[in-house]
Amino acid sequence: MTTVLPEGKRAAVCVSFDTDCWSIFLRMRAVGLVGKGTFGPINFARGEFGARVGIPRIMEVLEKHNVRGTWFTPGVIADTYPELIRELADKGHEIAHHGYFHECPASMTKAQEKASFVKGIKAIERATGGKKPVGYRVPFEIPNASDISTSTIKIMMDLGFKYISQHMGPYDFRVSKVRDGDKYYFDRPPKFGKEVDLLNIPVNELIEDDLAYFLGVSAFYPKLDNPSKVFEVWKMDFDYMYEHEPGGFYTLVLHPECTGRAHRIMLLDQIIEYMAQKPDIWFCTMEELANTWKN
Ligand SMILES: [Zn+2]
C-alpha cells in the first residue's frame, strides 16, 4: 500500500497553504485564547494582508514555476474573498477544507464539528463553482486544542473526504492510511486501532513558515528569522528526502499572512527554484498525490 508516482518521477513536492488570514486570530479571541481588547482593526489588518497582498504575491511565484498548490481554506475566508478563491481554483490549485471559522475538532461537540465540516464544504463549493473539497487539515487553536476528536474520522469518511494532512501516521515523507480507534493508557502499552479508508498526507512543522517566523513572540507579533537560515533547514530536509526516501513526498506548510511578506516571498521563490532543478521531482497537489494511492 503506497503512492505510485508518475513514471520517471523520483519524489513529489506539494507546496501547501493554510489560508488562515484573520480567521485564526478571531477564533483565538472567540475561545478566549487571547484577551479582550486584543483584537481590533490593527490585528485584523495583519490577517487581511494575507488575502489582499500575500495570496496574489504567492500566486505570482507559483505561476513563474508552473506549480499548483493546495490551499486549506476556512469557509469564512472563502465566503469573504470568493473571487480570490475562485481564481485559485480556476488556475488549477486545490482548495481544501480548514474548518469554517478555523475551529479545532477537539474543542467542539460532535454536532458542532459536523456542522462546521458541512458549512465549510458549502462555502468552498460556492466560491469554486461547485468543487467539493476532498482534503482537510486540522485548524490549530493554541495552546489547548490541536487535535482531532473521536468523531472526526467518521465524519470525514461520511462526507467523502479522501485525505487528512496532519500528523496522523508515523512517517514524515510517506503517505499512509489513517488508523482509527487507538487507545492510550498511562500505565501500559497502547492498543492500536484499525486502518480505515482515509489517507494521511503528513505535515512537518520543521518545514513550516510560522514555526520559523511567526510564533516566536506572541500570536500577533512575528519573530524575525534569517531567511538564509530557514532556506538551509528547508533545503536539507528536501535533500534528505530526495536521497534517502525515493518515492517520497515533501510538503511545505505556508500561510499567506506570514509568507506573503517581501523577504519570505523571495525565499519561496528560491526554494522552489532549488527543488525544480531536479527533473525527476513531481510538483503536485495533495489531491493528485492521494489519487496515486494503490492498495
Ligand atoms: Zn490554520
mmCIF file of C-alpha atoms and ligand atoms in Angstrom:
data_model
loop_
_atom_site.group_PDB
_atom_site.id
_atom_site.type_symbol
_atom_site.label_atom_id
_atom_site.label_comp_id
_atom_site.label_asym_id
_atom_site.label_seq_id
_atom_site.Cartn_x
_atom_site.Cartn_y
_atom_site.Cartn_z
ATOM 1 C CA MET A 1 0.000 0.000 0.000
ATOM 2 C CA THR A 2 1.702 3.156 -1.174
ATOM 3 C CA THR A 3 1.581 6.067 -3.537
ATOM 4 C CA VAL A 4 2.828 5.297 -7.047
ATOM 5 C CA LEU A 5 4.330 8.394 -8.628
ATOM 6 C CA PRO A 6 4.169 9.089 -12.370
ATOM 7 C CA GLU A 7 6.785 7.278 -14.435
ATOM 8 C CA GLY A 8 10.216 8.873 -14.268
ATOM 9 C CA LYS A 9 9.493 10.771 -11.044
ATOM 10 C CA ARG A 10 11.640 10.011 -8.008
ATOM 11 C CA ALA A 11 9.784 12.079 -5.420
ATOM 12 C CA ALA A 12 6.891 14.508 -5.047
ATOM 13 C CA VAL A 13 6.633 18.025 -3.668
ATOM 14 C CA CYS A 14 3.479 19.823 -2.620
ATOM 15 C CA VAL A 15 3.521 23.465 -1.665
ATOM 16 C CA SER A 16 0.584 23.774 0.724
ATOM 17 C CA PHE A 17 -1.011 26.805 2.325
ATOM 18 C CA ASP A 18 -3.273 27.366 5.296
ATOM 19 C CA THR A 19 -5.313 30.316 4.087
ATOM 20 C CA ASP A 20 -5.997 31.487 7.646
ATOM 21 C CA CYS A 21 -5.646 35.275 7.221
ATOM 22 C CA TRP A 22 -7.614 36.804 10.132
ATOM 23 C CA SER A 23 -9.770 33.755 10.912
ATOM 24 C CA ILE A 24 -7.207 32.225 13.281
ATOM 25 C CA PHE A 25 -6.891 35.462 15.266
ATOM 26 C CA LEU A 26 -10.671 35.907 15.602
ATOM 27 C CA ARG A 27 -11.123 32.247 16.554
ATOM 28 C CA MET A 28 -8.488 32.597 19.262
ATOM 29 C CA ARG A 29 -10.332 35.630 20.562
ATOM 30 C CA ALA A 30 -13.694 33.802 20.401
ATOM 31 C CA VAL A 31 -12.474 30.903 22.544
ATOM 32 C CA GLY A 32 -10.612 33.119 24.991
ATOM 33 C CA LEU A 33 -7.059 32.281 23.970
ATOM 34 C CA VAL A 34 -6.300 35.972 23.681
ATOM 35 C CA GLY A 35 -7.817 38.637 25.875
ATOM 36 C CA LYS A 36 -10.457 41.273 25.310
ATOM 37 C CA GLY A 37 -9.107 44.278 23.514
ATOM 38 C CA THR A 38 -6.524 42.196 21.693
ATOM 39 C CA PHE A 39 -8.483 42.161 18.516
ATOM 40 C CA GLY A 40 -9.273 45.390 16.644
ATOM 41 C CA PRO A 41 -8.568 46.940 13.261
ATOM 42 C CA ILE A 42 -4.792 46.649 13.587
ATOM 43 C CA ASN A 43 -4.732 42.922 14.221
ATOM 44 C CA PHE A 44 -7.493 42.356 11.677
ATOM 45 C CA ALA A 45 -5.258 44.074 9.131
ATOM 46 C CA ARG A 46 -2.389 41.713 9.965
ATOM 47 C CA GLY A 47 -4.600 38.902 8.746
ATOM 48 C CA GLU A 48 -6.176 40.770 5.854
ATOM 49 C CA PHE A 49 -2.703 41.345 4.461
ATOM 50 C CA GLY A 50 -2.647 37.610 3.757
ATOM 51 C CA ALA A 51 -5.683 37.760 1.478
ATOM 52 C CA ARG A 52 -5.143 41.111 -0.221
ATOM 53 C CA VAL A 53 -1.362 41.007 -0.670
ATOM 54 C CA GLY A 54 0.002 37.603 0.335
ATOM 55 C CA ILE A 55 -2.115 35.380 -1.915
ATOM 56 C CA PRO A 56 -1.541 37.424 -5.116
ATOM 57 C CA ARG A 57 2.217 37.508 -4.427
ATOM 58 C CA ILE A 58 2.302 33.765 -3.823
ATOM 59 C CA MET A 59 0.259 33.114 -6.973
ATOM 60 C CA GLU A 60 2.813 35.072 -8.972
ATOM 61 C CA VAL A 61 5.710 32.954 -7.643
ATOM 62 C CA LEU A 62 3.846 29.684 -8.245
ATOM 63 C CA GLU A 63 2.901 30.743 -11.775
ATOM 64 C CA LYS A 64 6.537 31.597 -12.518
ATOM 65 C CA HIS A 65 7.453 27.973 -11.715
ATOM 66 C CA ASN A 66 4.253 26.444 -13.124
ATOM 67 C CA VAL A 67 3.419 24.976 -9.711
ATOM 68 C CA ARG A 68 -0.094 24.452 -8.374
ATOM 69 C CA GLY A 69 -0.571 24.262 -4.612
ATOM 70 C CA THR A 70 -3.100 23.005 -2.106
ATOM 71 C CA TRP A 71 -4.859 25.747 -0.130
ATOM 72 C CA PHE A 72 -6.515 24.732 3.157
ATOM 73 C CA THR A 73 -9.119 27.446 3.331
ATOM 74 C CA PRO A 74 -11.508 28.218 6.203
ATOM 75 C CA GLY A 75 -15.054 28.594 4.854
ATOM 76 C CA VAL A 76 -15.333 32.128 6.205
ATOM 77 C CA ILE A 77 -12.318 33.161 4.120
ATOM 78 C CA ALA A 78 -13.924 31.618 1.001
ATOM 79 C CA ASP A 79 -17.146 33.494 1.815
ATOM 80 C CA THR A 80 -15.274 36.790 2.283
ATOM 81 C CA TYR A 81 -12.936 36.607 -0.721
ATOM 82 C CA PRO A 82 -14.789 34.323 -3.158
ATOM 83 C CA GLU A 83 -13.215 35.923 -6.225
ATOM 84 C CA LEU A 84 -9.723 35.146 -4.931
ATOM 85 C CA ILE A 85 -10.562 31.536 -4.105
ATOM 86 C CA ARG A 86 -12.289 31.139 -7.484
ATOM 87 C CA GLU A 87 -9.188 32.465 -9.231
ATOM 88 C CA LEU A 88 -7.015 29.911 -7.435
ATOM 89 C CA ALA A 89 -9.388 27.086 -8.335
ATOM 90 C CA ASP A 90 -9.665 28.251 -11.949
ATOM 91 C CA LYS A 91 -5.866 28.202 -12.200
ATOM 92 C CA GLY A 92 -5.773 24.548 -11.141
ATOM 93 C CA HIS A 93 -4.926 24.929 -7.457
ATOM 94 C CA GLU A 94 -6.679 22.660 -4.998
ATOM 95 C CA ILE A 95 -8.973 24.249 -2.413
ATOM 96 C CA ALA A 96 -9.165 22.035 0.669
ATOM 97 C CA HIS A 97 -11.033 22.232 3.990
ATOM 98 C CA HIS A 98 -9.737 24.016 7.099
ATOM 99 C CA GLY A 99 -12.872 24.403 9.242
ATOM 100 C CA TYR A 100 -15.488 27.084 8.755
ATOM 101 C CA PHE A 101 -14.006 29.557 11.227
ATOM 102 C CA HIS A 102 -10.681 27.888 11.923
ATOM 103 C CA GLU A 103 -12.269 25.808 14.683
ATOM 104 C CA CYS A 104 -10.415 22.790 16.029
ATOM 105 C CA PRO A 105 -12.326 19.460 16.287
ATOM 106 C CA ALA A 106 -11.005 18.775 19.784
ATOM 107 C CA SER A 107 -12.750 21.886 21.120
ATOM 108 C CA MET A 108 -16.204 21.100 19.665
ATOM 109 C CA THR A 109 -19.118 18.793 20.362
ATOM 110 C CA LYS A 110 -19.864 16.155 17.741
ATOM 111 C CA ALA A 111 -22.829 18.175 16.416
ATOM 112 C CA GLN A 112 -20.760 21.355 16.234
ATOM 113 C CA GLU A 113 -17.996 19.520 14.437
ATOM 114 C CA LYS A 114 -20.333 18.022 11.821
ATOM 115 C CA ALA A 115 -21.932 21.421 11.255
ATOM 116 C CA SER A 116 -18.514 23.023 10.852
ATOM 117 C CA PHE A 117 -17.498 20.452 8.234
ATOM 118 C CA VAL A 118 -20.719 20.870 6.263
ATOM 119 C CA LYS A 119 -20.646 24.679 6.432
ATOM 120 C CA GLY A 120 -17.025 24.734 5.280
ATOM 121 C CA ILE A 121 -17.760 22.405 2.349
ATOM 122 C CA LYS A 122 -20.659 24.586 1.202
ATOM 123 C CA ALA A 123 -18.576 27.750 1.394
ATOM 124 C CA ILE A 124 -15.817 26.197 -0.731
ATOM 125 C CA GLU A 125 -18.352 24.871 -3.237
ATOM 126 C CA ARG A 126 -19.896 28.352 -3.527
ATOM 127 C CA ALA A 127 -16.527 30.012 -4.096
ATOM 128 C CA THR A 128 -15.122 27.448 -6.521
ATOM 129 C CA GLY A 129 -18.240 26.973 -8.610
ATOM 130 C CA GLY A 130 -19.100 23.560 -7.159
ATOM 131 C CA LYS A 131 -15.767 21.817 -6.484
ATOM 132 C CA LYS A 132 -16.164 19.779 -3.302
ATOM 133 C CA PRO A 133 -13.046 19.618 -1.109
ATOM 134 C CA VAL A 134 -11.514 16.157 -0.637
ATOM 135 C CA GLY A 135 -8.782 17.070 1.866
ATOM 136 C CA TYR A 136 -8.749 18.528 5.375
ATOM 137 C CA ARG A 137 -6.150 19.948 7.733
ATOM 138 C CA VAL A 138 -6.948 20.488 11.422
ATOM 139 C CA PRO A 139 -7.037 24.163 12.413
ATOM 140 C CA PHE A 140 -4.689 24.859 15.299
ATOM 141 C CA GLU A 141 -6.008 26.595 18.403
ATOM 142 C CA ILE A 142 -3.035 27.280 20.588
ATOM 143 C CA PRO A 143 -2.483 26.243 23.279
ATOM 144 C CA ASN A 144 -5.357 23.998 24.318
ATOM 145 C CA ALA A 145 -6.654 22.271 21.210
ATOM 146 C CA SER A 146 -4.737 20.980 18.242
ATOM 147 C CA ASP A 147 -6.057 17.511 17.573
ATOM 148 C CA ILE A 148 -8.929 15.612 16.042
ATOM 149 C CA SER A 149 -11.859 14.405 18.129
ATOM 150 C CA THR A 150 -13.127 10.830 18.424
ATOM 151 C CA SER A 151 -15.723 11.749 15.753
ATOM 152 C CA THR A 152 -13.514 13.405 13.137
ATOM 153 C CA ILE A 153 -12.503 10.367 11.093
ATOM 154 C CA LYS A 154 -16.047 9.030 10.808
ATOM 155 C CA ILE A 155 -17.426 12.466 9.884
ATOM 156 C CA MET A 156 -14.751 12.838 7.197
ATOM 157 C CA MET A 157 -15.441 9.409 5.734
ATOM 158 C CA ASP A 158 -19.214 10.001 5.767
ATOM 159 C CA LEU A 159 -18.654 13.254 3.887
ATOM 160 C CA GLY A 160 -16.451 11.617 1.256
ATOM 161 C CA PHE A 161 -13.045 13.054 2.122
ATOM 162 C CA LYS A 162 -10.015 11.268 0.667
ATOM 163 C CA TYR A 163 -7.279 12.510 2.968
ATOM 164 C CA ILE A 164 -6.272 14.422 6.070
ATOM 165 C CA SER A 165 -2.993 16.346 6.014
ATOM 166 C CA GLN A 166 -1.734 16.074 9.550
ATOM 167 C CA HIS A 167 0.443 14.110 11.950
ATOM 168 C CA MET A 168 -1.724 11.011 11.679
ATOM 169 C CA GLY A 169 0.880 8.409 10.817
ATOM 170 C CA PRO A 170 4.438 7.537 11.799
ATOM 171 C CA TYR A 171 6.088 8.960 8.674
ATOM 172 C CA ASP A 172 7.423 12.339 7.630
ATOM 173 C CA PHE A 173 7.854 11.771 3.893
ATOM 174 C CA ARG A 174 5.354 8.955 3.295
ATOM 175 C CA VAL A 175 1.616 8.825 2.791
ATOM 176 C CA SER A 176 -0.128 6.200 4.910
ATOM 177 C CA LYS A 177 -3.606 5.014 5.785
ATOM 178 C CA VAL A 178 -5.195 6.583 8.845
ATOM 179 C CA ARG A 179 -5.650 4.313 11.858
ATOM 180 C CA ASP A 180 -8.814 4.871 13.849
ATOM 181 C CA GLY A 181 -9.640 3.821 17.407
ATOM 182 C CA ASP A 182 -6.198 3.830 19.058
ATOM 183 C CA LYS A 183 -6.445 3.611 22.850
ATOM 184 C CA TYR A 184 -3.806 5.216 25.059
ATOM 185 C CA TYR A 185 -3.062 4.474 28.701
ATOM 186 C CA PHE A 186 -0.757 5.824 31.339
ATOM 187 C CA ASP A 187 0.371 2.533 32.815
ATOM 188 C CA ARG A 188 0.590 0.077 29.881
ATOM 189 C CA PRO A 189 1.223 -0.079 26.156
ATOM 190 C CA PRO A 190 -1.352 1.426 23.795
ATOM 191 C CA LYS A 191 -3.861 -0.616 21.799
ATOM 192 C CA PHE A 192 -3.764 0.155 18.103
ATOM 193 C CA GLY A 193 -6.964 0.661 16.133
ATOM 194 C CA LYS A 194 -7.717 -0.360 12.561
ATOM 195 C CA GLU A 195 -6.709 1.253 9.293
ATOM 196 C CA VAL A 196 -9.589 2.965 7.528
ATOM 197 C CA ASP A 197 -10.217 4.165 4.000
ATOM 198 C CA LEU A 198 -8.714 7.606 4.548
ATOM 199 C CA LEU A 199 -5.154 8.699 3.741
ATOM 200 C CA ASN A 200 -2.808 10.730 5.884
ATOM 201 C CA ILE A 201 -0.602 13.113 3.936
ATOM 202 C CA PRO A 202 1.910 14.176 6.583
ATOM 203 C CA VAL A 203 2.880 17.664 7.632
ATOM 204 C CA ASN A 204 6.168 18.585 9.254
ATOM 205 C CA GLU A 205 6.320 21.686 11.437
ATOM 206 C CA LEU A 206 10.071 21.924 10.893
ATOM 207 C CA ILE A 207 9.421 22.947 7.300
ATOM 208 C CA GLU A 208 6.501 25.245 8.139
ATOM 209 C CA ASP A 209 6.712 29.009 7.878
ATOM 210 C CA ASP A 210 5.059 30.002 11.130
ATOM 211 C CA LEU A 211 7.443 27.995 13.281
ATOM 212 C CA ALA A 212 10.315 29.712 11.528
ATOM 213 C CA TYR A 213 8.849 33.172 11.574
ATOM 214 C CA PHE A 214 5.604 33.565 13.332
ATOM 215 C CA LEU A 215 5.126 32.046 16.758
ATOM 216 C CA GLY A 216 8.189 33.469 18.378
ATOM 217 C CA VAL A 217 6.907 36.457 20.283
ATOM 218 C CA SER A 218 3.125 36.181 20.534
ATOM 219 C CA ALA A 219 0.167 35.165 18.445
ATOM 220 C CA PHE A 220 0.153 38.550 16.769
ATOM 221 C CA TYR A 221 3.748 39.693 16.657
ATOM 222 C CA PRO A 222 6.030 37.794 14.307
ATOM 223 C CA LYS A 223 9.582 36.909 15.128
ATOM 224 C CA LEU A 224 12.254 37.701 12.592
ATOM 225 C CA ASP A 225 14.468 34.904 11.410
ATOM 226 C CA ASN A 226 17.162 34.989 8.796
ATOM 227 C CA PRO A 227 15.690 33.677 5.517
ATOM 228 C CA SER A 228 19.006 32.082 4.580
ATOM 229 C CA LYS A 229 18.834 30.008 7.773
ATOM 230 C CA VAL A 230 15.228 28.997 7.004
ATOM 231 C CA PHE A 231 16.290 28.129 3.440
ATOM 232 C CA GLU A 232 19.070 25.900 4.767
ATOM 233 C CA VAL A 233 16.683 23.928 7.002
ATOM 234 C CA TRP A 234 14.047 23.507 4.298
ATOM 235 C CA LYS A 235 16.720 22.589 1.707
ATOM 236 C CA MET A 236 18.371 19.959 3.942
ATOM 237 C CA ASP A 237 15.031 18.285 4.655
ATOM 238 C CA PHE A 238 14.369 18.213 0.915
ATOM 239 C CA ASP A 239 17.882 16.882 0.146
ATOM 240 C CA TYR A 240 17.468 14.102 2.697
ATOM 241 C CA MET A 241 14.068 13.144 1.326
ATOM 242 C CA TYR A 242 15.394 13.144 -2.238
ATOM 243 C CA GLU A 243 18.424 10.975 -1.422
ATOM 244 C CA HIS A 244 17.019 8.585 1.169
ATOM 245 C CA GLU A 245 13.273 8.358 0.560
ATOM 246 C CA PRO A 246 12.766 7.541 -3.128
ATOM 247 C CA GLY A 247 9.056 7.617 -3.908
ATOM 248 C CA GLY A 248 8.634 10.031 -1.004
ATOM 249 C CA PHE A 249 6.787 13.267 -0.621
ATOM 250 C CA TYR A 250 7.885 16.651 0.754
ATOM 251 C CA THR A 251 5.454 19.358 1.715
ATOM 252 C CA LEU A 252 5.885 22.931 2.787
ATOM 253 C CA VAL A 253 3.175 24.356 5.071
ATOM 254 C CA LEU A 254 2.863 28.087 4.480
ATOM 255 C CA HIS A 255 0.485 30.901 5.441
ATOM 256 C CA PRO A 256 -0.229 33.890 3.156
ATOM 257 C CA GLU A 257 -0.191 36.337 6.092
ATOM 258 C CA CYS A 258 3.275 35.063 7.002
ATOM 259 C CA THR A 259 4.998 34.002 3.764
ATOM 260 C CA GLY A 260 3.423 36.913 1.854
ATOM 261 C CA ARG A 261 5.977 39.335 3.352
ATOM 262 C CA ALA A 262 8.634 40.506 0.938
ATOM 263 C CA HIS A 263 11.789 38.639 2.028
ATOM 264 C CA ARG A 264 9.775 35.455 2.608
ATOM 265 C CA ILE A 265 8.263 35.618 -0.870
ATOM 266 C CA MET A 266 11.823 35.762 -2.182
ATOM 267 C CA LEU A 267 12.636 32.685 -0.079
ATOM 268 C CA LEU A 268 9.638 30.826 -1.522
ATOM 269 C CA ASP A 269 10.910 31.642 -4.999
ATOM 270 C CA GLN A 270 14.400 30.373 -4.083
ATOM 271 C CA ILE A 271 13.328 27.089 -2.514
ATOM 272 C CA ILE A 272 11.003 26.189 -5.401
ATOM 273 C CA GLU A 273 13.732 27.053 -7.865
ATOM 274 C CA TYR A 274 16.172 24.838 -5.948
ATOM 275 C CA MET A 275 13.810 21.862 -5.900
ATOM 276 C CA ALA A 276 12.778 22.337 -9.527
ATOM 277 C CA GLN A 277 16.387 21.824 -10.625
ATOM 278 C CA LYS A 278 15.782 18.113 -10.189
ATOM 279 C CA PRO A 279 13.940 16.988 -13.310
ATOM 280 C CA ASP A 280 12.508 13.941 -11.557
ATOM 281 C CA ILE A 281 10.589 15.928 -8.932
ATOM 282 C CA TRP A 282 6.833 15.922 -9.391
ATOM 283 C CA PHE A 283 5.163 19.106 -8.150
ATOM 284 C CA CYS A 284 1.583 18.147 -7.380
ATOM 285 C CA THR A 285 -1.447 18.990 -5.311
ATOM 286 C CA MET A 286 -2.334 16.742 -2.405
ATOM 287 C CA GLU A 287 -5.445 15.574 -4.220
ATOM 288 C CA GLU A 288 -3.276 14.487 -7.154
ATOM 289 C CA LEU A 289 -0.941 12.671 -4.750
ATOM 290 C CA ALA A 290 -3.872 10.961 -2.990
ATOM 291 C CA ASN A 291 -5.133 9.799 -6.381
ATOM 292 C CA THR A 292 -1.894 7.829 -6.929
ATOM 293 C CA TRP A 293 -2.569 5.623 -3.883
ATOM 294 C CA LYS A 294 -2.537 1.908 -4.700
ATOM 295 C CA ASN A 295 -3.866 -0.655 -2.240
HETATM 296 ZN ZN ZN B 1 -4.808 27.359 10.100
#
